[in-house]
PDB file of N, CA and C in Angstrom:
ATOM      1  N   TRP A  18      87.053 -85.335-222.457  1.00  0.00           N
ATOM      2  CA  TRP A  18      88.211 -85.149-221.436  1.00  0.00           C
ATOM      3  C   TRP A  18      88.186 -84.466-220.369  1.00  0.00           C
ATOM      4  N   ARG A  19      86.923 -83.457-220.336  1.00  0.00           N
ATOM      5  CA  ARG A  19      87.107 -82.830-219.027  1.00  0.00           C
ATOM      6  C   ARG A  19      86.099 -83.775-218.157  1.00  0.00           C
ATOM      7  N   GLU A  20      85.469 -85.007-218.335  1.00  0.00           N
ATOM      8  CA  GLU A  20      85.050 -85.507-217.614  1.00  0.00           C
ATOM      9  C   GLU A  20      85.813 -86.919-216.821  1.00  0.00           C
ATOM     10  N   ASN A  21      86.908 -87.003-217.813  1.00  0.00           N
ATOM     11  CA  ASN A  21      87.501 -88.452-217.455  1.00  0.00           C
ATOM     12  C   ASN A  21      89.099 -87.786-217.469  1.00  0.00           C
ATOM     13  N   ALA A  22      89.639 -86.753-218.107  1.00  0.00           N
ATOM     14  CA  ALA A  22      91.100 -87.014-217.197  1.00  0.00           C
ATOM     15  C   ALA A  22      91.716 -87.269-215.900  1.00  0.00           C
ATOM     16  N   ALA A  23      90.844 -87.146-214.952  1.00  0.00           N
ATOM     17  CA  ALA A  23      91.480 -87.773-213.792  1.00  0.00           C
ATOM     18  C   ALA A  23      91.807 -89.173-213.534  1.00  0.00           C
ATOM     19  N   HIS A  24      91.095 -90.067-214.910  1.00  0.00           N
ATOM     20  CA  HIS A  24      91.400 -91.558-214.806  1.00  0.00           C
ATOM     21  C   HIS A  24      92.709 -91.613-215.365  1.00  0.00           C
ATOM     22  N   LEU A  25      93.110 -91.182-216.106  1.00  0.00           N
ATOM     23  CA  LEU A  25      94.843 -91.128-216.184  1.00  0.00           C
ATOM     24  C   LEU A  25      95.271 -91.316-215.005  1.00  0.00           C
ATOM     25  N   ASN A  26      95.132 -90.941-213.866  1.00  0.00           N
ATOM     26  CA  ASN A  26      95.799 -91.234-212.705  1.00  0.00           C
ATOM     27  C   ASN A  26      95.854 -92.323-212.138  1.00  0.00           C
ATOM     28  N   ASP A  27      94.619 -92.969-212.473  1.00  0.00           N
ATOM     29  CA  ASP A  27      94.364 -94.152-211.932  1.00  0.00           C
ATOM     30  C   ASP A  27      95.408 -95.236-212.012  1.00  0.00           C
ATOM     31  N   LYS A  28      95.189 -96.130-210.979  1.00  0.00           N
ATOM     32  CA  LYS A  28      96.563 -96.997-210.973  1.00  0.00           C
ATOM     33  C   LYS A  28      98.128 -96.573-210.822  1.00  0.00           C
ATOM     34  N   ASN A  29      98.089 -95.535-210.237  1.00  0.00           N
ATOM     35  CA  ASN A  29      99.870 -95.153-209.931  1.00  0.00           C
ATOM     36  C   ASN A  29      99.940 -94.442-211.311  1.00  0.00           C
ATOM     37  N   TYR A  30      98.911 -93.748-212.021  1.00  0.00           N
ATOM     38  CA  TYR A  30      99.542 -92.920-213.144  1.00  0.00           C
ATOM     39  C   TYR A  30      99.799 -93.873-214.373  1.00  0.00           C
ATOM     40  N   GLU A  31      99.089 -95.132-214.649  1.00  0.00           N
ATOM     41  CA  GLU A  31      99.236 -96.466-215.297  1.00  0.00           C
ATOM     42  C   GLU A  31      99.445 -95.942-216.842  1.00  0.00           C
ATOM     43  N   LEU A  32      98.250 -94.906-217.376  1.00  0.00           N
ATOM     44  CA  LEU A  32      97.677 -94.806-218.395  1.00  0.00           C
ATOM     45  C   LEU A  32      98.834 -93.231-218.880  1.00  0.00           C
ATOM     46  N   LEU A  33      99.206 -92.798-218.022  1.00  0.00           N
ATOM     47  CA  LEU A  33      99.890 -91.601-218.083  1.00  0.00           C
ATOM     48  C   LEU A  33     101.581 -92.251-218.701  1.00  0.00           C
ATOM     49  N   LYS A  34     102.184 -93.269-217.866  1.00  0.00           N
ATOM     50  CA  LYS A  34     103.104 -93.707-218.124  1.00  0.00           C
ATOM     51  C   LYS A  34     103.713 -94.666-219.097  1.00  0.00           C
ATOM     52  N   ILE A  35     102.306 -94.956-219.810  1.00  0.00           N
ATOM     53  CA  ILE A  35     102.566 -95.696-221.180  1.00  0.00           C
ATOM     54  C   ILE A  35     102.410 -94.510-222.288  1.00  0.00           C
ATOM     55  N   LEU A  36     101.486 -93.720-222.412  1.00  0.00           N
ATOM     56  CA  LEU A  36     101.793 -92.315-223.164  1.00  0.00           C
ATOM     57  C   LEU A  36     102.956 -92.094-223.165  1.00  0.00           C
ATOM     58  N   ILE A  37     103.736 -91.604-221.836  1.00  0.00           N
ATOM     59  CA  ILE A  37     104.952 -91.059-222.146  1.00  0.00           C
ATOM     60  C   ILE A  37     106.114 -92.481-223.060  1.00  0.00           C
ATOM     61  N   GLN A  38     105.766 -93.288-222.404  1.00  0.00           N
ATOM     62  CA  GLN A  38     106.163 -94.405-222.980  1.00  0.00           C
ATOM     63  C   GLN A  38     106.656 -94.341-224.688  1.00  0.00           C
ATOM     64  N   LEU A  39     105.478 -94.193-224.937  1.00  0.00           N
ATOM     65  CA  LEU A  39     105.058 -94.124-226.310  1.00  0.00           C
ATOM     66  C   LEU A  39     106.041 -93.349-227.653  1.00  0.00           C
ATOM     67  N   LEU A  40     106.153 -91.993-226.559  1.00  0.00           N
ATOM     68  CA  LEU A  40     106.806 -90.726-226.763  1.00  0.00           C
ATOM     69  C   LEU A  40     108.180 -91.216-226.972  1.00  0.00           C
ATOM     70  N   GLU A  41     108.844 -92.280-226.074  1.00  0.00           N
ATOM     71  CA  GLU A  41     109.969 -92.743-226.262  1.00  0.00           C
ATOM     72  C   GLU A  41     110.390 -93.814-227.492  1.00  0.00           C
ATOM     73  N   THR A  42     109.291 -94.625-227.377  1.00  0.00           N
ATOM     74  CA  THR A  42     109.754 -95.561-228.186  1.00  0.00           C
ATOM     75  C   THR A  42     109.190 -96.196-229.382  1.00  0.00           C
ATOM     76  N   SER A  43     108.357 -95.198-229.649  1.00  0.00           N
ATOM     77  CA  SER A  43     107.489 -95.282-230.816  1.00  0.00           C
ATOM     78  C   SER A  43     107.630 -94.426-232.308  1.00  0.00           C
ATOM     79  N   LYS A  44     107.908 -95.176-233.261  1.00  0.00           N
ATOM     80  CA  LYS A  44     108.606 -94.476-234.372  1.00  0.00           C
ATOM     81  C   LYS A  44     107.556 -93.859-235.595  1.00  0.00           C
ATOM     82  N   ASP A  45     105.745 -94.433-235.098  1.00  0.00           N
ATOM     83  CA  ASP A  45     105.435 -94.265-236.003  1.00  0.00           C
ATOM     84  C   ASP A  45     104.738 -92.906-235.765  1.00  0.00           C
ATOM     85  N   PRO A  46     104.320 -91.855-236.585  1.00  0.00           N
ATOM     86  CA  PRO A  46     104.002 -90.460-236.180  1.00  0.00           C
ATOM     87  C   PRO A  46     102.271 -90.563-235.932  1.00  0.00           C
ATOM     88  N   LEU A  47     101.971 -91.023-236.333  1.00  0.00           N
ATOM     89  CA  LEU A  47     100.595 -90.897-235.879  1.00  0.00           C
ATOM     90  C   LEU A  47     100.274 -91.302-234.358  1.00  0.00           C
ATOM     91  N   VAL A  48     101.260 -92.257-233.886  1.00  0.00           N
ATOM     92  CA  VAL A  48     100.963 -93.022-232.409  1.00  0.00           C
ATOM     93  C   VAL A  48     101.742 -91.737-231.917  1.00  0.00           C
ATOM     94  N   LEU A  49     102.808 -90.925-232.172  1.00  0.00           N
ATOM     95  CA  LEU A  49     103.550 -89.767-231.548  1.00  0.00           C
ATOM     96  C   LEU A  49     102.577 -88.309-231.585  1.00  0.00           C
ATOM     97  N   SER A  50     101.839 -88.403-232.478  1.00  0.00           N
ATOM     98  CA  SER A  50     100.739 -87.159-232.576  1.00  0.00           C
ATOM     99  C   SER A  50      99.890 -87.396-231.672  1.00  0.00           C
ATOM    100  N   VAL A  51      99.059 -88.765-231.265  1.00  0.00           N
ATOM    101  CA  VAL A  51      97.750 -88.949-230.888  1.00  0.00           C
ATOM    102  C   VAL A  51      98.418 -88.630-229.397  1.00  0.00           C
ATOM    103  N   ALA A  52      99.746 -89.114-229.007  1.00  0.00           N
ATOM    104  CA  ALA A  52      99.830 -89.173-227.679  1.00  0.00           C
ATOM    105  C   ALA A  52     100.207 -87.694-226.959  1.00  0.00           C
ATOM    106  N   CYS A  53     100.731 -86.991-227.916  1.00  0.00           N
ATOM    107  CA  CYS A  53     101.203 -85.576-227.778  1.00  0.00           C
ATOM    108  C   CYS A  53      99.701 -84.932-227.523  1.00  0.00           C
ATOM    109  N   PHE A  54      98.495 -85.128-228.158  1.00  0.00           N
ATOM    110  CA  PHE A  54      97.433 -84.301-228.030  1.00  0.00           C
ATOM    111  C   PHE A  54      96.629 -85.040-226.714  1.00  0.00           C
ATOM    112  N   ASP A  55      96.734 -86.478-226.488  1.00  0.00           N
ATOM    113  CA  ASP A  55      96.357 -87.019-225.220  1.00  0.00           C
ATOM    114  C   ASP A  55      96.799 -86.043-224.033  1.00  0.00           C
ATOM    115  N   LEU A  56      98.725 -85.901-224.227  1.00  0.00           N
ATOM    116  CA  LEU A  56      98.950 -85.334-223.061  1.00  0.00           C
ATOM    117  C   LEU A  56      98.588 -83.940-222.993  1.00  0.00           C
ATOM    118  N   GLY A  57      98.647 -83.360-223.804  1.00  0.00           N
ATOM    119  CA  GLY A  57      97.979 -82.016-223.993  1.00  0.00           C
ATOM    120  C   GLY A  57      97.129 -81.588-223.022  1.00  0.00           C
ATOM    121  N   GLU A  58      95.653 -82.536-223.642  1.00  0.00           N
ATOM    122  CA  GLU A  58      94.526 -82.188-223.252  1.00  0.00           C
ATOM    123  C   GLU A  58      94.431 -83.150-221.674  1.00  0.00           C
ATOM    124  N   TYR A  59      95.343 -83.759-221.424  1.00  0.00           N
ATOM    125  CA  TYR A  59      94.971 -84.043-219.627  1.00  0.00           C
ATOM    126  C   TYR A  59      95.608 -83.010-219.087  1.00  0.00           C
ATOM    127  N   VAL A  60      96.464 -82.234-219.567  1.00  0.00           N
ATOM    128  CA  VAL A  60      96.944 -81.010-218.925  1.00  0.00           C
ATOM    129  C   VAL A  60      96.114 -79.848-218.621  1.00  0.00           C
ATOM    130  N   ARG A  61      95.261 -79.484-219.829  1.00  0.00           N
ATOM    131  CA  ARG A  61      94.378 -78.930-220.006  1.00  0.00           C
ATOM    132  C   ARG A  61      93.140 -78.731-218.946  1.00  0.00           C
ATOM    133  N   HIS A  62      92.573 -80.164-218.899  1.00  0.00           N
ATOM    134  CA  HIS A  62      91.605 -80.744-218.331  1.00  0.00           C
ATOM    135  C   HIS A  62      92.047 -81.159-216.742  1.00  0.00           C
ATOM    136  N   TYR A  63      92.923 -81.263-216.407  1.00  0.00           N
ATOM    137  CA  TYR A  63      93.329 -82.047-215.276  1.00  0.00           C
ATOM    138  C   TYR A  63      94.270 -80.680-214.427  1.00  0.00           C
ATOM    139  N   GLN A  64      94.221 -80.319-213.290  1.00  0.00           N
ATOM    140  CA  GLN A  64      94.330 -79.222-212.543  1.00  0.00           C
ATOM    141  C   GLN A  64      96.063 -79.424-212.330  1.00  0.00           C
ATOM    142  N   ARG A  65      95.837 -80.544-211.711  1.00  0.00           N
ATOM    143  CA  ARG A  65      97.622 -80.486-211.318  1.00  0.00           C
ATOM    144  C   ARG A  65      98.191 -81.235-212.635  1.00  0.00           C
ATOM    145  N   GLY A  66      97.925 -81.361-213.792  1.00  0.00           N
ATOM    146  CA  GLY A  66      98.092 -82.307-214.579  1.00  0.00           C
ATOM    147  C   GLY A  66      99.854 -81.897-215.057  1.00  0.00           C
ATOM    148  N   LYS A  67      99.397 -80.715-215.141  1.00  0.00           N
ATOM    149  CA  LYS A  67     101.384 -80.007-215.675  1.00  0.00           C
ATOM    150  C   LYS A  67     102.409 -80.578-214.694  1.00  0.00           C
ATOM    151  N   HIS A  68     102.252 -80.283-213.643  1.00  0.00           N
ATOM    152  CA  HIS A  68     103.165 -80.650-212.385  1.00  0.00           C
ATOM    153  C   HIS A  68     103.239 -82.618-212.362  1.00  0.00           C
ATOM    154  N   VAL A  69     102.007 -83.169-212.763  1.00  0.00           N
ATOM    155  CA  VAL A  69     101.933 -84.924-212.827  1.00  0.00           C
ATOM    156  C   VAL A  69     102.786 -85.087-214.098  1.00  0.00           C
ATOM    157  N   LEU A  70     102.823 -84.418-215.260  1.00  0.00           N
ATOM    158  CA  LEU A  70     103.634 -84.660-216.538  1.00  0.00           C
ATOM    159  C   LEU A  70     105.353 -84.301-216.230  1.00  0.00           C
ATOM    160  N   GLU A  71     105.142 -83.455-215.508  1.00  0.00           N
ATOM    161  CA  GLU A  71     106.764 -82.763-215.198  1.00  0.00           C
ATOM    162  C   GLU A  71     107.304 -83.907-214.261  1.00  0.00           C
ATOM    163  N   GLN A  72     106.383 -84.183-213.524  1.00  0.00           N
ATOM    164  CA  GLN A  72     107.365 -85.444-212.737  1.00  0.00           C
ATOM    165  C   GLN A  72     107.964 -87.001-213.304  1.00  0.00           C
ATOM    166  N   LEU A  73     106.869 -87.127-214.047  1.00  0.00           N
ATOM    167  CA  LEU A  73     106.799 -88.222-215.277  1.00  0.00           C
ATOM    168  C   LEU A  73     107.678 -88.419-216.252  1.00  0.00           C
ATOM    169  N   GLY A  74     108.298 -87.006-216.629  1.00  0.00           N
ATOM    170  CA  GLY A  74     109.241 -86.842-217.373  1.00  0.00           C
ATOM    171  C   GLY A  74     108.409 -86.520-219.021  1.00  0.00           C
ATOM    172  N   GLY A  75     107.330 -85.809-218.430  1.00  0.00           N
ATOM    173  CA  GLY A  75     106.334 -86.169-220.159  1.00  0.00           C
ATOM    174  C   GLY A  75     106.335 -84.971-220.694  1.00  0.00           C
ATOM    175  N   LYS A  76     107.305 -84.106-220.063  1.00  0.00           N
ATOM    176  CA  LYS A  76     107.421 -82.698-220.823  1.00  0.00           C
ATOM    177  C   LYS A  76     108.517 -82.942-221.568  1.00  0.00           C
ATOM    178  N   THR A  77     109.736 -83.146-221.166  1.00  0.00           N
ATOM    179  CA  THR A  77     110.828 -83.367-221.792  1.00  0.00           C
ATOM    180  C   THR A  77     110.988 -83.987-223.171  1.00  0.00           C
ATOM    181  N   MET A  78     110.041 -84.984-222.976  1.00  0.00           N
ATOM    182  CA  MET A  78     109.729 -85.893-224.312  1.00  0.00           C
ATOM    183  C   MET A  78     108.904 -85.124-225.038  1.00  0.00           C
ATOM    184  N   VAL A  79     107.691 -84.611-224.587  1.00  0.00           N
ATOM    185  CA  VAL A  79     107.017 -83.675-225.356  1.00  0.00           C
ATOM    186  C   VAL A  79     107.771 -82.497-226.139  1.00  0.00           C
ATOM    187  N   MET A  80     108.983 -81.889-225.721  1.00  0.00           N
ATOM    188  CA  MET A  80     109.586 -80.894-226.106  1.00  0.00           C
ATOM    189  C   MET A  80     110.674 -81.512-227.160  1.00  0.00           C
ATOM    190  N   ALA A  81     111.029 -82.431-226.651  1.00  0.00           N
ATOM    191  CA  ALA A  81     112.066 -82.820-227.329  1.00  0.00           C
ATOM    192  C   ALA A  81     111.490 -83.274-229.093  1.00  0.00           C
ATOM    193  N   LEU A  82     109.824 -83.562-229.099  1.00  0.00           N
ATOM    194  CA  LEU A  82     109.326 -83.733-230.872  1.00  0.00           C
ATOM    195  C   LEU A  82     109.032 -82.759-231.319  1.00  0.00           C
ATOM    196  N   LEU A  83     109.252 -81.193-230.796  1.00  0.00           N
ATOM    197  CA  LEU A  83     108.927 -80.388-231.509  1.00  0.00           C
ATOM    198  C   LEU A  83     109.862 -80.155-232.762  1.00  0.00           C
ATOM    199  N   SER A  84     110.983 -80.888-232.638  1.00  0.00           N
ATOM    200  CA  SER A  84     112.181 -81.291-233.750  1.00  0.00           C
ATOM    201  C   SER A  84     112.111 -82.558-234.643  1.00  0.00           C
ATOM    202  N   HIS A  85     110.658 -83.001-234.741  1.00  0.00           N
ATOM    203  CA  HIS A  85     110.613 -84.262-235.177  1.00  0.00           C
ATOM    204  C   HIS A  85     110.175 -84.002-236.917  1.00  0.00           C
ATOM    205  N   ASP A  86     111.147 -84.810-237.391  1.00  0.00           N
ATOM    206  CA  ASP A  86     110.821 -84.844-238.732  1.00  0.00           C
ATOM    207  C   ASP A  86     109.449 -84.542-239.797  1.00  0.00           C
ATOM    208  N   ASP A  87     108.062 -85.454-238.943  1.00  0.00           N
ATOM    209  CA  ASP A  87     107.016 -85.014-239.513  1.00  0.00           C
ATOM    210  C   ASP A  87     106.227 -83.718-239.053  1.00  0.00           C
ATOM    211  N   PRO A  88     105.739 -83.013-239.777  1.00  0.00           N
ATOM    212  CA  PRO A  88     105.087 -81.873-239.604  1.00  0.00           C
ATOM    213  C   PRO A  88     103.690 -82.220-238.694  1.00  0.00           C
ATOM    214  N   ASN A  89     103.596 -83.170-238.452  1.00  0.00           N
ATOM    215  CA  ASN A  89     102.318 -83.393-237.809  1.00  0.00           C
ATOM    216  C   ASN A  89     102.452 -83.591-236.191  1.00  0.00           C
ATOM    217  N   VAL A  90     103.538 -84.538-236.691  1.00  0.00           N
ATOM    218  CA  VAL A  90     103.915 -84.699-234.892  1.00  0.00           C
ATOM    219  C   VAL A  90     104.362 -83.146-234.099  1.00  0.00           C
ATOM    220  N   ARG A  91     105.522 -82.458-234.933  1.00  0.00           N
ATOM    221  CA  ARG A  91     105.704 -81.183-234.099  1.00  0.00           C
ATOM    222  C   ARG A  91     104.580 -80.243-234.452  1.00  0.00           C
ATOM    223  N   TYR A  92     103.270 -80.106-234.977  1.00  0.00           N
ATOM    224  CA  TYR A  92     102.076 -79.577-234.945  1.00  0.00           C
ATOM    225  C   TYR A  92     101.536 -80.006-233.292  1.00  0.00           C
ATOM    226  N   GLU A  93     101.536 -81.087-233.197  1.00  0.00           N
ATOM    227  CA  GLU A  93     100.974 -81.482-231.777  1.00  0.00           C
ATOM    228  C   GLU A  93     101.451 -81.347-230.855  1.00  0.00           C
ATOM    229  N   ALA A  94     103.120 -81.624-230.631  1.00  0.00           N
ATOM    230  CA  ALA A  94     103.875 -81.583-230.163  1.00  0.00           C
ATOM    231  C   ALA A  94     103.827 -79.989-229.490  1.00  0.00           C
ATOM    232  N   LEU A  95     103.431 -79.213-230.476  1.00  0.00           N
ATOM    233  CA  LEU A  95     103.964 -77.363-230.025  1.00  0.00           C
ATOM    234  C   LEU A  95     102.793 -77.272-229.528  1.00  0.00           C
ATOM    235  N   LEU A  96     101.252 -78.086-230.064  1.00  0.00           N
ATOM    236  CA  LEU A  96      99.755 -77.870-229.261  1.00  0.00           C
ATOM    237  C   LEU A  96     100.087 -78.057-227.714  1.00  0.00           C
ATOM    238  N   ALA A  97     100.831 -78.996-227.495  1.00  0.00           N
ATOM    239  CA  ALA A  97     101.030 -79.762-226.109  1.00  0.00           C
ATOM    240  C   ALA A  97     101.461 -78.988-225.027  1.00  0.00           C
ATOM    241  N   VAL A  98     102.846 -78.418-225.891  1.00  0.00           N
ATOM    242  CA  VAL A  98     103.263 -77.195-225.266  1.00  0.00           C
ATOM    243  C   VAL A  98     102.974 -75.988-224.917  1.00  0.00           C
ATOM    244  N   GLN A  99     101.947 -75.728-225.698  1.00  0.00           N
ATOM    245  CA  GLN A  99     101.470 -74.264-225.697  1.00  0.00           C
ATOM    246  C   GLN A  99     100.190 -74.550-224.408  1.00  0.00           C
ATOM    247  N   LYS A 100      99.578 -75.928-224.012  1.00  0.00           N
ATOM    248  CA  LYS A 100      99.464 -75.992-222.901  1.00  0.00           C
ATOM    249  C   LYS A 100      99.521 -76.266-221.755  1.00  0.00           C
ATOM    250  N   LEU A 101     100.779 -76.595-221.846  1.00  0.00           N
ATOM    251  CA  LEU A 101     101.433 -76.536-220.532  1.00  0.00           C
ATOM    252  C   LEU A 101     101.577 -74.984-219.997  1.00  0.00           C
ATOM    253  N   MET A 102     102.043 -74.329-221.106  1.00  0.00           N
ATOM    254  CA  MET A 102     102.164 -72.993-220.971  1.00  0.00           C
ATOM    255  C   MET A 102     101.268 -71.680-220.369  1.00  0.00           C
ATOM    256  N   VAL A 103     100.357 -72.210-220.568  1.00  0.00           N
ATOM    257  CA  VAL A 103      98.784 -71.448-220.732  1.00  0.00           C
ATOM    258  C   VAL A 103      98.899 -71.773-219.207  1.00  0.00           C
ATOM    259  N   HIS A 104      99.201 -72.971-218.861  1.00  0.00           N
ATOM    260  CA  HIS A 104      98.733 -73.283-217.099  1.00  0.00           C
ATOM    261  C   HIS A 104      99.823 -72.421-216.604  1.00  0.00           C
ATOM    262  N   ASN A 105     101.014 -72.396-217.231  1.00  0.00           N
ATOM    263  CA  ASN A 105     101.649 -71.119-216.341  1.00  0.00           C
ATOM    264  C   ASN A 105     100.939 -69.526-216.442  1.00  0.00           C
ATOM    265  N   TRP A 106     101.265 -69.411-217.511  1.00  0.00           N
ATOM    266  CA  TRP A 106     100.353 -68.219-217.778  1.00  0.00           C
ATOM    267  C   TRP A 106      98.958 -67.532-216.631  1.00  0.00           C
ATOM    268  N   GLU A 107      97.905 -68.875-216.424  1.00  0.00           N
ATOM    269  CA  GLU A 107      97.026 -68.534-215.545  1.00  0.00           C
ATOM    270  C   GLU A 107      97.714 -68.457-214.404  1.00  0.00           C
ATOM    271  N   TYR A 108      98.402 -68.941-213.417  1.00  0.00           N
ATOM    272  CA  TYR A 108      99.151 -69.065-212.395  1.00  0.00           C
ATOM    273  C   TYR A 108      99.996 -67.696-212.349  1.00  0.00           C
ATOM    274  N   LEU A 109     100.014 -67.577-212.932  1.00  0.00           N
ATOM    275  CA  LEU A 109     101.099 -66.078-212.963  1.00  0.00           C
ATOM    276  C   LEU A 109     100.071 -65.107-212.671  1.00  0.00           C
ATOM    277  N   GLY A 110      99.244 -64.801-214.039  1.00  0.00           N
ATOM    278  CA  GLY A 110      97.758 -64.311-213.467  1.00  0.00           C
ATOM    279  C   GLY A 110      97.110 -64.184-211.982  1.00  0.00           C
ATOM    280  N   ARG A 111      97.128 -65.336-211.358  1.00  0.00           N
ATOM    281  CA  ARG A 111      96.354 -65.250-210.386  1.00  0.00           C
ATOM    282  C   ARG A 111      97.537 -64.490-209.308  1.00  0.00           C
ATOM    283  N   GLN A 112      98.565 -64.780-209.189  1.00  0.00           N
ATOM    284  CA  GLN A 112      99.606 -63.984-208.398  1.00  0.00           C
ATOM    285  C   GLN A 112      99.829 -62.686-208.592  1.00  0.00           C
ATOM    286  N   LEU A 113      99.731 -62.220-210.154  1.00  0.00           N
ATOM    287  CA  LEU A 113      99.570 -60.659-210.250  1.00  0.00           C
ATOM    288  C   LEU A 113      98.501 -60.023-209.591  1.00  0.00           C
ATOM    289  N   GLU A 114      96.979 -60.564-209.656  1.00  0.00           N
ATOM    290  CA  GLU A 114      95.820 -60.275-208.960  1.00  0.00           C
ATOM    291  C   GLU A 114      95.612 -60.154-207.500  1.00  0.00           C
ATOM    292  N   LYS A 115      96.711 -60.476-206.818  1.00  0.00           N
ATOM    293  CA  LYS A 115      96.502 -60.971-205.106  1.00  0.00           C
ATOM    294  C   LYS A 115      96.691 -59.240-204.741  1.00  0.00           C
ATOM    295  N   PRO A 116      96.204 -58.799-203.944  1.00  0.00           N
ATOM    296  CA  PRO A 116      96.503 -57.567-203.618  1.00  0.00           C
ATOM    297  C   PRO A 116      97.736 -57.208-202.342  1.00  0.00           C
ATOM    298  N   GLY A 117      98.639 -56.597-202.284  1.00  0.00           N
ATOM    299  CA  GLY A 117      99.677 -56.683-201.706  1.00  0.00           C
ATOM    300  C   GLY A 117     100.938 -57.486-201.987  1.00  0.00           C
ATOM    301  N   ALA A 118     100.615 -57.784-203.143  1.00  0.00           N
ATOM    302  CA  ALA A 118     101.955 -58.813-203.748  1.00  0.00           C
ATOM    303  C   ALA A 118     102.861 -58.268-203.731  1.00  0.00           C
ATOM    304  N   PRO A 119     104.306 -58.400-203.196  1.00  0.00           N
ATOM    305  CA  PRO A 119     105.179 -57.790-203.664  1.00  0.00           C
ATOM    306  C   PRO A 119     105.565 -57.421-205.384  1.00  0.00           C
ATOM    307  N   THR A 120     105.782 -55.942-205.806  1.00  0.00           N
ATOM    308  CA  THR A 120     105.970 -55.575-207.590  1.00  0.00           C
ATOM    309  C   THR A 120     107.361 -55.274-207.512  1.00  0.00           C
ATOM    310  N   GLN A 121     108.097 -55.529-208.951  1.00  0.00           N
ATOM    311  CA  GLN A 121     109.131 -54.835-208.950  1.00  0.00           C
ATOM    312  C   GLN A 121     108.546 -54.520-210.401  1.00  0.00           C
ATOM    313  N   MET A 122     108.739 -53.461-210.881  1.00  0.00           N
ATOM    314  CA  MET A 122     108.680 -52.725-211.937  1.00  0.00           C
ATOM    315  C   MET A 122     107.048 -53.431-212.527  1.00  0.00           C
ATOM    316  N   GLY A 123     106.145 -53.708-211.935  1.00  0.00           N
ATOM    317  CA  GLY A 123     104.712 -53.976-212.082  1.00  0.00           C
ATOM    318  C   GLY A 123     104.858 -55.881-212.275  1.00  0.00           C
ATOM    319  N   ILE A 124     105.873 -56.179-212.111  1.00  0.00           N
ATOM    320  CA  ILE A 124     106.001 -57.219-212.292  1.00  0.00           C
ATOM    321  C   ILE A 124     105.875 -58.156-210.766  1.00  0.00           C
ATOM    322  N   ALA A 125     105.320 -59.017-210.141  1.00  0.00           N
ATOM    323  CA  ALA A 125     104.859 -59.880-209.368  1.00  0.00           C
ATOM    324  C   ALA A 125     106.114 -60.524-209.105  1.00  0.00           C
ATOM    325  N   VAL A 126     107.149 -60.491-208.074  1.00  0.00           N
ATOM    326  CA  VAL A 126     108.604 -61.483-207.648  1.00  0.00           C
ATOM    327  C   VAL A 126     108.006 -62.599-207.312  1.00  0.00           C
ATOM    328  N   ALA A 127     108.892 -63.559-207.128  1.00  0.00           N
ATOM    329  CA  ALA A 127     108.276 -64.927-206.831  1.00  0.00           C
ATOM    330  C   ALA A 127     109.692 -64.816-206.019  1.00  0.00           C
TER     331      ALA A 127
END
């Protein structure tokens, strides 16, 4: 994944759009689980992955699967959402570490 995550951006994000379309249209729990896993790994290994996924509507689709009937789909969707959130935490950590950043009660103000 580390070496190939950026290839999902090729041809105007064609592969990402296919994965998101699978989340919208597929009823197969295995397909949904694998698509969630792949999107989570993309976000984990591509620096701008979270932003790209949000722009394409993938974040909403993954979050909708948190209430799916199949426990494996819910599990993979939860892992993908966690990977999306970890990206936010890393950003927040960098903001807090900046010297002279305005703070309010020890928390950086955006």
